[in-house]
Tab-separated table of C-alpha atoms in Angstrom:
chain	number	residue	atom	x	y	z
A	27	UNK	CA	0.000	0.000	0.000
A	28	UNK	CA	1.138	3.736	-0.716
A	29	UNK	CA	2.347	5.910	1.426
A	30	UNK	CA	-0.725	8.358	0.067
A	31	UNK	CA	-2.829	5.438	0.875
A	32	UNK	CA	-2.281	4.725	4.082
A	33	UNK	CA	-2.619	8.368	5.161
A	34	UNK	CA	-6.275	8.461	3.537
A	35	UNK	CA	-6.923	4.966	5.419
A	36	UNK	CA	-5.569	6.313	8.619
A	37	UNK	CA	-7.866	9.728	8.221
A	38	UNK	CA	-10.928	7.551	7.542
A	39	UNK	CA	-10.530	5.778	10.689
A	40	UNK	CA	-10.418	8.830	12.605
A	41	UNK	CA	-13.993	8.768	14.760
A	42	UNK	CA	-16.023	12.113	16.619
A	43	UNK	CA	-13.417	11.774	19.359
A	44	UNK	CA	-10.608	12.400	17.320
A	45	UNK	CA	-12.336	15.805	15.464
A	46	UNK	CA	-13.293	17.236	18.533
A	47	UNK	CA	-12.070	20.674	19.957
A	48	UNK	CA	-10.327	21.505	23.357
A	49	UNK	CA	-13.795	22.721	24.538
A	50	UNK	CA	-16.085	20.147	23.278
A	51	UNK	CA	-14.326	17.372	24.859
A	52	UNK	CA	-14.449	19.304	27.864
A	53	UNK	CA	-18.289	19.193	27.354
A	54	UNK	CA	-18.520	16.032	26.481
A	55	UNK	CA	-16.511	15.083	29.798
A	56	UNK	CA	-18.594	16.668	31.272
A	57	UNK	CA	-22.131	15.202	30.207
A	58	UNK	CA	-20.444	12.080	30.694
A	59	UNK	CA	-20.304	12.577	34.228
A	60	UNK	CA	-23.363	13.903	34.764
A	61	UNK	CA	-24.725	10.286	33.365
A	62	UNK	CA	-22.458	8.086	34.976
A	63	UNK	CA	-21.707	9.497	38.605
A	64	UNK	CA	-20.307	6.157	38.747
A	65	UNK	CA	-17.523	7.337	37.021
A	66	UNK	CA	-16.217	10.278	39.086
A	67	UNK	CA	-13.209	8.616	40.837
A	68	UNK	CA	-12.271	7.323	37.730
A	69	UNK	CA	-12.063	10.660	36.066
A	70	UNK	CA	-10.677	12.334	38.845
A	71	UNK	CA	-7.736	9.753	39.204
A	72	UNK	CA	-7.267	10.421	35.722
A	73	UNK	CA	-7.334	13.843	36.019
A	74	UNK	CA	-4.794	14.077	39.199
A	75	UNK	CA	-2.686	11.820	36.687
A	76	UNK	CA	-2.405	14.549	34.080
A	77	UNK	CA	-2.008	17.246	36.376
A	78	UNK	CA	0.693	16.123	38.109
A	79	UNK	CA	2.630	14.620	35.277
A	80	UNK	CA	5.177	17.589	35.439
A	81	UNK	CA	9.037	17.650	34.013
A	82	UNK	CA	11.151	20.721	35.572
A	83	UNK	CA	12.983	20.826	32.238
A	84	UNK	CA	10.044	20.960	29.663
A	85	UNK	CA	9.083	23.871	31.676
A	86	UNK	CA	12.265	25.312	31.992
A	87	UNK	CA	12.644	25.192	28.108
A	88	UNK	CA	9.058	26.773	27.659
A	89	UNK	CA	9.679	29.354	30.098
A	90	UNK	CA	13.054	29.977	28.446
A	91	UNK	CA	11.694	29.808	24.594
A	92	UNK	CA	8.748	32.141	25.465
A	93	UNK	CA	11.044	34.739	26.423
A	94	UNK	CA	13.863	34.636	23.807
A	95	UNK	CA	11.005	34.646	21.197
A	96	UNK	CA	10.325	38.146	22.030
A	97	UNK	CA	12.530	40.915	19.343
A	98	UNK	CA	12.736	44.385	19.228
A	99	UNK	CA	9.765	44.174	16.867
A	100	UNK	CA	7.856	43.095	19.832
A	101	UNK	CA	9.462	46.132	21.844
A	102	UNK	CA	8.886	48.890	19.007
A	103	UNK	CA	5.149	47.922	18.226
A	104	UNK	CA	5.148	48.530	22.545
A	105	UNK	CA	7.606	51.070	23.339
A	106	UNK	CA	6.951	55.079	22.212
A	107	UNK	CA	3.801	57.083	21.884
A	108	UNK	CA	0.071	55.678	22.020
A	109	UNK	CA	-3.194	56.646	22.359
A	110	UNK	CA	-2.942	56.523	26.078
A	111	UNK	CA	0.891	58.468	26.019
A	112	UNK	CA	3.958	57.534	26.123
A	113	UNK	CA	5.569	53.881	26.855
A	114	UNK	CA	8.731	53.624	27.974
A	115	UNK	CA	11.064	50.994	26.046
A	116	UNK	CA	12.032	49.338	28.943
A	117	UNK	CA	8.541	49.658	30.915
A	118	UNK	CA	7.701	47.713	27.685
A	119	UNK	CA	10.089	45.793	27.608
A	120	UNK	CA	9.413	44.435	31.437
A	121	UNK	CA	5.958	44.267	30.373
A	122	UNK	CA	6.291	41.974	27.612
A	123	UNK	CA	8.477	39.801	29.570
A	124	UNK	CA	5.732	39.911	32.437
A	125	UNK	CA	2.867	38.418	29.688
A	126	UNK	CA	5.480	35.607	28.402
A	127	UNK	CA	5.872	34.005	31.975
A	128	UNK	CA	2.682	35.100	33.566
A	129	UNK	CA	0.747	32.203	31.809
A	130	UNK	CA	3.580	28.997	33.642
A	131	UNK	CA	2.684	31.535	37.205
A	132	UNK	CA	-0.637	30.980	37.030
A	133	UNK	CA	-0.111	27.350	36.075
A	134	UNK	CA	1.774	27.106	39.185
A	135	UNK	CA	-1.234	28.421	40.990
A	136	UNK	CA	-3.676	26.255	39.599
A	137	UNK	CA	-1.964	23.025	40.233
A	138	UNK	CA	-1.453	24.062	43.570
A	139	UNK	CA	-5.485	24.597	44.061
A	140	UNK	CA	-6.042	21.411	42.637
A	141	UNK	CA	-4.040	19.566	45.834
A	142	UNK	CA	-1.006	19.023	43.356
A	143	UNK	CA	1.735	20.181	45.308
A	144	UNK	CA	4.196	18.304	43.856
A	145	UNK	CA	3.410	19.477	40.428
A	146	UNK	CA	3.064	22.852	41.991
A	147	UNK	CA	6.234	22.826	43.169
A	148	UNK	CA	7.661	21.482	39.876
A	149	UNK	CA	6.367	23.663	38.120
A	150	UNK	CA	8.027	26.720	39.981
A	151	UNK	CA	10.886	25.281	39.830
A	152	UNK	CA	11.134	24.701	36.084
A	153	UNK	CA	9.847	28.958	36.201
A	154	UNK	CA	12.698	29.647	37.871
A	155	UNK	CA	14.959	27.684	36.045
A	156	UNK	CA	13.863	28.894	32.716
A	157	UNK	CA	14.341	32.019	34.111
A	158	UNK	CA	17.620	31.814	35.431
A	159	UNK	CA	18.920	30.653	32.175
A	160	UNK	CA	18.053	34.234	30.806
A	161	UNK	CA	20.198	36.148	34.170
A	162	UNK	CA	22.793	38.502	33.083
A	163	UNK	CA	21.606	38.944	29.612
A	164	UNK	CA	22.341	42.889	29.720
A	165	UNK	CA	24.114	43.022	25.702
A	166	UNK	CA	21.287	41.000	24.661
A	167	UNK	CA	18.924	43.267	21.997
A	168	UNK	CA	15.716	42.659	23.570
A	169	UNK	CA	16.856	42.229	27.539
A	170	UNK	CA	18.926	44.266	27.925
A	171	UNK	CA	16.158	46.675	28.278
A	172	UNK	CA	14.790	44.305	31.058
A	173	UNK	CA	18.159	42.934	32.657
A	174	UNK	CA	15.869	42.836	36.092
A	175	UNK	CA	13.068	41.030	34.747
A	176	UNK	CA	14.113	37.042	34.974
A	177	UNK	CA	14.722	37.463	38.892
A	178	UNK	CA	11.626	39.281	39.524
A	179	UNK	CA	9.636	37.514	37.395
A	180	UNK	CA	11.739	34.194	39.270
A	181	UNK	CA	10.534	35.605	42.926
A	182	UNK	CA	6.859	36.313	41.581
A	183	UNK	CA	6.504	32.377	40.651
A	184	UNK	CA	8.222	31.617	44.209
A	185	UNK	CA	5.400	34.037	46.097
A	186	UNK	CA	2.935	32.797	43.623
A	187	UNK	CA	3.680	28.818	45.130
A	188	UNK	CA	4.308	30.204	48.925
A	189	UNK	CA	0.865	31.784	48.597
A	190	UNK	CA	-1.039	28.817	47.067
A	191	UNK	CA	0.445	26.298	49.136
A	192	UNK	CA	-0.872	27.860	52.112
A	193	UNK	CA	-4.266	28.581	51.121
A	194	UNK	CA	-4.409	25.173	50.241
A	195	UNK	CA	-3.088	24.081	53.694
A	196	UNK	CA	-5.280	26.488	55.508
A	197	UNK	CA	-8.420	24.983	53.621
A	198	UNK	CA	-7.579	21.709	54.485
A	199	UNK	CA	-7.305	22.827	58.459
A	200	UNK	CA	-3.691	21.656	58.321
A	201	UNK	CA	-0.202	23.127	59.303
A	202	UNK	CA	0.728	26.426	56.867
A	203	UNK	CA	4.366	24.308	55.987
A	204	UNK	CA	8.151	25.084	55.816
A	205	UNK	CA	8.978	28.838	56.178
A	206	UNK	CA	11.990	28.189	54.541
A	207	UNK	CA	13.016	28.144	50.985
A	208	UNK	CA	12.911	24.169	49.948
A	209	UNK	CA	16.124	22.946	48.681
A	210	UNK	CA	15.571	22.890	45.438
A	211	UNK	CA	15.334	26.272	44.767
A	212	UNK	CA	18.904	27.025	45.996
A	213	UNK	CA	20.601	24.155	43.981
A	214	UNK	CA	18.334	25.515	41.216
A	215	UNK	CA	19.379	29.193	41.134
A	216	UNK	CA	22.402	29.569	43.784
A	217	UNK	CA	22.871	33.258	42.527
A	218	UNK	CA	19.510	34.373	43.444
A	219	UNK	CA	19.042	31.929	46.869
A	220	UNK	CA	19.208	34.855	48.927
A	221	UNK	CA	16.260	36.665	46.931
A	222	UNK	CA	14.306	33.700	46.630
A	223	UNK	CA	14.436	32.875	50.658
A	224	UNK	CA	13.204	36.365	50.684
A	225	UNK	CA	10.080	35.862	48.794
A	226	UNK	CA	9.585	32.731	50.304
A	227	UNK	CA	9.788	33.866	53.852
A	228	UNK	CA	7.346	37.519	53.344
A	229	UNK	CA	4.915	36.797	50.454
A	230	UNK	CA	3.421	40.201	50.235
């Protein structure tokens, strides 16, 4: 059979499932639960499964690629006068920065809500990581106008976990956890431990 062939067999095969959307398998998970109660462990298990299937490195590398993808493009189209007045280059440039990384934060957040600490945590860490990478990057065309950015943005994630983690706790009626940094952090990003503990220690 041709190549050709087997691609048009393959695609014929291909059932509702496989043509869904993002959203309408969401609804369809849904419905299905709604009909079969029965199933609700099930899903959840499955669901816990997914969340918490986390790799500090793939996040590191997204974190990492989402910033480097930004150009002075990105900065010009931001930077000088608007509508609404005038826009700093580097206020831009922070701000771009800020709307690349805010997306793995919140992820950080929601894991954390959903009683996936571990993921939570792995998540951060692969932030911070990512971000880390990108430290002293002051000759570089597009951060150099936000040389502060990976560390803040790096203590922001940190606060962001400190925060969720002991809502979560609190919820739960049990003990707020470590007021120190974990570990990890500090083998992570040595040059910023100090910073980080900071965070850690006085989420504001």
């Amino acid at each position: 059979m041709s190549k050709q062939k087997q691609r048009g067999a393959a695609s014929k095969k291909k059932g509702p499932l496989d043509r869904l959307t993002g959203d309408e398998a969401v609804t369809v998970l849904r419905l299905l639960w709604e009909e079969r109660p029965e199933l609700r462990k099930e899903v959840e298990r499955l669901a816990k499964s997914v969340l918490g299937g986390v790799s500090v490195e793939d996040v590191a590398d997204a974190v990492e690629d989402a910033v480097r993808s930004l150009d002075l493009d990105d900065l010009s189209s931001r930077a000088g006068r608007h509508r609404d007045g005038y826009v700093e280059p580097s206020q831009a440039a922070v701000d771009l920065v800020e709307e690349a990384v805010m997306p793995f934060i919140e992820d950080i957040k929601r894991r954390a809500e959903a009683r996936q600490q571990a993921a939570a945590l792995n998540t951060c860490v692969g932030v911070v990581l990512g971000l880390y990478r990108l430290r002293n990057r002051e000759g570089d065309p597009f951060l150099g106008w936000a040389a502060d950015s990976p560390d803040e943005m790096a203590g922001e994630a940190v606060v962001t976990l400190r925060k969720a983690l002991r809502k979560a706790k609190t919820a739960r009626g049990g003990p707020q956890g470590s007021t120190s940094l974990p570990v990890i952090f500090r083998e992570t990003a040595p040059e910023w431990a100090d910073m980080l503990e900071r965070c850690w220690r006085r989420p504001s």
